[in-house]
Amino acid sequence: MRLSTYFLPTLKETPSEAQIVSHRLMLRAGMIRQSSAGIYSWLPMGLKVLRKIEQIVREEQNAINCHEVLMPTIQPADLWRQSGRYDDYGPEMLRITDRHDRDMLYGPTNEEQITEIFANTVRSYKDVPQLLYHIQWKFRDEVRPRFGIMRGREFLMKDAYSFDLDKEGARKSYNKMFVSYLKTYERLGLKAIPMAADTGPIGGDMSHEFLILADTGESEIACHRDFVDMSWSDYEVDFDGDLQPVVDQFTNQYAATDEKRDPEAEKALGDDLITARGIEVGHIFYFGDKYSSKLGAIVTGPEGEDITVEMGSYGIGVSRLVGAIIEASHDDNGIIWPESVAPYKVGLINLKYGDDECTKACDDMYGALSEAGIDVLYDDRDKKAGAKFADMDLIGLPWQIVIGPRGIKDGIVEFKNRKTGERQEISPDQAIERLKG
Ligand code: P5A
């Protein structure tokens, strides 16, 4: 992509309304613009990151045989009257009336909708278990939308739903999703810690939140030091096998947020205790027949008996993750994207606009990188070198290639690692080889 023709409205000044670093950097890096309180438009650079995160989440859901669907944002109120949540949900629910005076709502979540689909479709125990998910916008009229897209009113969620014949099956689905989440967050360059959680308006009696450590997190967390180095890949993981031992490794350790914290347990941990702040990037629930019994999700068993299915739901805050990743990965100069979600892999800077030799060397490099399938953002604008450096650091691509008149004479380019700041002078071919790897 040539920056001269791109839509990247970066800001020099720090926007006064932004209280936390991710919100400031997202506005300054031209990723989002506010529409109204807690509602945002996504500009090209922001959208590209959002889509990359979405795709990783999608791939990991598909990998555990969870099937993608797409349910609407607008739901009929009657569905929620059947589950009893229409009144329970309160002022967080955006209620709408259509032209025929029918009560509708903008979905804050989709337990009812998916249960209705299942109830009208699946009749036999032979078609269970089933895992379904979608990635769709939600609306919650939060009392205090804040921190940009971190606590928005409109936000993008991946929500999955499991259907099983009995508690044991439901537990298996829960475990599958639990371990899949650890894997998903690791691919996003994050260390997410699972913690036992309250179920709130979703309901049920088993639930875990996944939190990443960040100073600006809304939750107060405490956990065993070991969590910081724990990885799902250190264990034998077979998604078709018994995942209970893997899940136990994570749930046996002490980790808790806010009101769930236990002073006794924390005292006992001594030096092994870490206290920090955290951002909730996912939340999973097991709630048995709470929705299936009310909405008639009943299948016929092998002996002709009725079986009310056992359900769970599993959320990932896809749009929140954009901010969460920035909170976890930035410095004074701007964002530092992990490679897996970076909008472009490398930024190419022409140091001397208007210099024929420089322009040719940059154009050649741009062509070669594109040819090699490397996603490159080429700063070919008529701007001073200093402004280009500042913008490139701000938007945080993992690598930078700088080409100037002096290097051209020696047949070298400057190759910079955004994270470490390390610079190397290497040949154009070497730079391309490095980026291919
Ligand atoms: C689980 C999937 C649910 O809604 N129903 C379907 C269950 N869970 S949850 O915890 O309420 O939300 C799941 C994740 O969505 C993100 N999230 C938000 N992101 C941005 N702005 C918000 N206002 C917001 N509210 C929730 C969180 O990451 C949460 O873990």
GROMACS .gro file of N, CA and C in nm, residues 247-299:
model
  159
  247VAL      N    1  -0.697  -2.865   3.170
  247VAL     CA    2  -0.776  -2.760   3.235
  247VAL      C    3  -0.743  -2.753   3.384
  248ASP      N    4  -0.727  -2.871   3.446
  248ASP     CA    5  -0.696  -2.874   3.589
  248ASP      C    6  -0.564  -2.802   3.620
  249GLN      N    7  -0.466  -2.819   3.532
  249GLN     CA    8  -0.337  -2.751   3.553
  249GLN      C    9  -0.358  -2.601   3.571
  250PHE      N   10  -0.452  -2.547   3.497
  250PHE     CA   11  -0.475  -2.403   3.502
  250PHE      C   12  -0.570  -2.363   3.615
  251THR      N   13  -0.669  -2.450   3.643
  251THR     CA   14  -0.768  -2.410   3.743
  251THR      C   15  -0.726  -2.445   3.886
  252ASN      N   16  -0.625  -2.532   3.899
  252ASN     CA   17  -0.580  -2.567   4.035
  252ASN      C   18  -0.496  -2.456   4.098
  253GLN      N   19  -0.439  -2.371   4.013
  253GLN     CA   20  -0.358  -2.260   4.063
  253GLN      C   21  -0.449  -2.147   4.109
  254TYR      N   22  -0.403  -2.070   4.205
  254TYR     CA   23  -0.484  -1.958   4.252
  254TYR      C   24  -0.480  -1.841   4.153
  255ALA      N   25  -0.599  -1.794   4.114
  255ALA     CA   26  -0.611  -1.674   4.030
  255ALA      C   27  -0.752  -1.620   4.051
  256ALA      N   28  -0.765  -1.492   4.086
  256ALA     CA   29  -0.898  -1.438   4.115
  256ALA      C   30  -0.905  -1.289   4.087
  257THR      N   31  -1.026  -1.242   4.057
  257THR     CA   32  -1.046  -1.098   4.035
  257THR      C   33  -1.143  -1.042   4.137
  258ASP      N   34  -1.127  -0.914   4.163
  258ASP     CA   35  -1.222  -0.833   4.239
  258ASP      C   36  -1.279  -0.905   4.361
  259GLU      N   37  -1.413  -0.919   4.363
  259GLU     CA   38  -1.478  -0.975   4.483
  259GLU      C   39  -1.452  -1.124   4.503
  260LYS      N   40  -1.397  -1.189   4.400
  260LYS     CA   41  -1.366  -1.332   4.412
  260LYS      C   42  -1.233  -1.355   4.485
  261ARG      N   43  -1.160  -1.248   4.515
  261ARG     CA   44  -1.029  -1.267   4.577
  261ARG      C   45  -1.041  -1.319   4.720
  262ASP      N   46  -0.943  -1.399   4.759
  262ASP     CA   47  -0.946  -1.466   4.889
  262ASP      C   48  -0.819  -1.432   4.967
  263PRO      N   49  -0.833  -1.342   5.066
  263PRO     CA   50  -0.715  -1.294   5.140
  263PRO      C   51  -0.633  -1.407   5.203
  264GLU      N   52  -0.702  -1.510   5.253
  264GLU     CA   53  -0.633  -1.624   5.315
  264GLU      C   54  -0.540  -1.693   5.215
  265ALA      N   55  -0.600  -1.726   5.098
  265ALA     CA   56  -0.524  -1.797   4.994
  265ALA      C   57  -0.406  -1.713   4.947
  266GLU      N   58  -0.427  -1.582   4.942
  266GLU     CA   59  -0.321  -1.493   4.893
  266GLU      C   60  -0.206  -1.484   4.993
  267LYS      N   61  -0.242  -1.483   5.120
  267LYS     CA   62  -0.141  -1.478   5.225
  267LYS      C   63  -0.053  -1.603   5.218
  268ALA      N   64  -0.119  -1.716   5.196
  268ALA     CA   65  -0.048  -1.844   5.191
  268ALA      C   66   0.052  -1.850   5.075
  269LEU      N   67   0.024  -1.776   4.969
  269LEU     CA   68   0.113  -1.781   4.852
  269LEU      C   69   0.245  -1.707   4.874
  270GLY      N   70   0.246  -1.614   4.968
  270GLY     CA   71   0.369  -1.541   4.999
  270GLY      C   72   0.430  -1.474   4.878
  271ASP      N   73   0.558  -1.504   4.852
  271ASP     CA   74   0.631  -1.440   4.741
  271ASP      C   75   0.582  -1.484   4.604
  272ASP      N   76   0.503  -1.593   4.601
  272ASP     CA   77   0.454  -1.642   4.472
  272ASP      C   78   0.331  -1.565   4.424
  273LEU      N   79   0.285  -1.470   4.503
  273LEU     CA   80   0.166  -1.395   4.466
  273LEU      C   81   0.199  -1.275   4.377
  274ILE      N   82   0.122  -1.260   4.271
  274ILE     CA   83   0.132  -1.139   4.188
  274ILE      C   84  -0.001  -1.066   4.198
  275THR      N   85   0.003  -0.936   4.224
  275THR     CA   86  -0.121  -0.859   4.214
  275THR      C   87  -0.102  -0.758   4.101
  276ALA      N   88  -0.206  -0.739   4.024
  276ALA     CA   89  -0.195  -0.653   3.907
  276ALA      C   90  -0.335  -0.610   3.864
  277ARG      N   91  -0.340  -0.538   3.754
  277ARG     CA   92  -0.470  -0.505   3.697
  277ARG      C   93  -0.485  -0.584   3.568
  278GLY      N   94  -0.610  -0.609   3.530
  278GLY     CA   95  -0.632  -0.694   3.413
  278GLY      C   96  -0.749  -0.649   3.328
  279ILE      N   97  -0.745  -0.690   3.201
  279ILE     CA   98  -0.853  -0.661   3.106
  279ILE      C   99  -0.920  -0.794   3.070
  280GLU      N  100  -1.052  -0.798   3.083
  280GLU     CA  101  -1.126  -0.920   3.050
  280GLU      C  102  -1.143  -0.930   2.899
  281VAL      N  103  -1.078  -1.030   2.838
  281VAL     CA  104  -1.086  -1.045   2.693
  281VAL      C  105  -1.171  -1.165   2.652
  282GLY      N  106  -1.222  -1.239   2.751
  282GLY     CA  107  -1.309  -1.350   2.718
  282GLY      C  108  -1.381  -1.398   2.842
  283HIS      N  109  -1.493  -1.465   2.820
  283HIS     CA  110  -1.572  -1.513   2.933
  283HIS      C  111  -1.653  -1.635   2.886
  284ILE      N  112  -1.641  -1.746   2.960
  284ILE     CA  113  -1.715  -1.866   2.920
  284ILE      C  114  -1.807  -1.912   3.032
  285PHE      N  115  -1.918  -1.973   2.994
  285PHE     CA  116  -2.024  -2.008   3.089
  285PHE      C  117  -2.078  -2.149   3.062
  286TYR      N  118  -2.109  -2.220   3.169
  286TYR     CA  119  -2.189  -2.342   3.160
  286TYR      C  120  -2.317  -2.314   3.236
  287PHE      N  121  -2.432  -2.325   3.170
  287PHE     CA  122  -2.557  -2.292   3.240
  287PHE      C  123  -2.664  -2.400   3.225
  288GLY      N  124  -2.624  -2.523   3.190
  288GLY     CA  125  -2.717  -2.635   3.190
  288GLY      C  126  -2.839  -2.613   3.102
  289ASP      N  127  -2.961  -2.624   3.162
  289ASP     CA  128  -3.083  -2.615   3.081
  289ASP      C  129  -3.155  -2.482   3.097
  290LYS      N  130  -3.083  -2.379   3.145
  290LYS     CA  131  -3.147  -2.249   3.169
  290LYS      C  132  -3.227  -2.200   3.047
  291TYR      N  133  -3.170  -2.210   2.928
  291TYR     CA  134  -3.241  -2.162   2.807
  291TYR      C  135  -3.312  -2.276   2.735
  292SER      N  136  -3.249  -2.394   2.732
  292SER     CA  137  -3.306  -2.506   2.656
  292SER      C  138  -3.442  -2.548   2.712
  293SER      N  139  -3.459  -2.542   2.844
  293SER     CA  140  -3.587  -2.585   2.901
  293SER      C  141  -3.698  -2.484   2.866
  294LYS      N  142  -3.663  -2.356   2.866
  294LYS     CA  143  -3.767  -2.254   2.839
  294LYS      C  144  -3.799  -2.242   2.691
  295LEU      N  145  -3.700  -2.268   2.605
  295LEU     CA  146  -3.722  -2.249   2.461
  295LEU      C  147  -3.739  -2.383   2.387
  296GLY      N  148  -3.754  -2.490   2.462
  296GLY     CA  149  -3.787  -2.619   2.403
  296GLY      C  150  -3.677  -2.684   2.321
  297ALA      N  151  -3.552  -2.669   2.365
  297ALA     CA  152  -3.442  -2.739   2.295
  297ALA      C  153  -3.433  -2.881   2.352
  298ILE      N  154  -3.520  -2.966   2.298
  298ILE     CA  155  -3.536  -3.102   2.350
  298ILE      C  156  -3.518  -3.199   2.234
  299VAL      N  157  -3.435  -3.302   2.254
  299VAL     CA  158  -3.415  -3.402   2.149
  299VAL      C  159  -3.467  -3.538   2.199
   0.00000   0.00000   0.00000
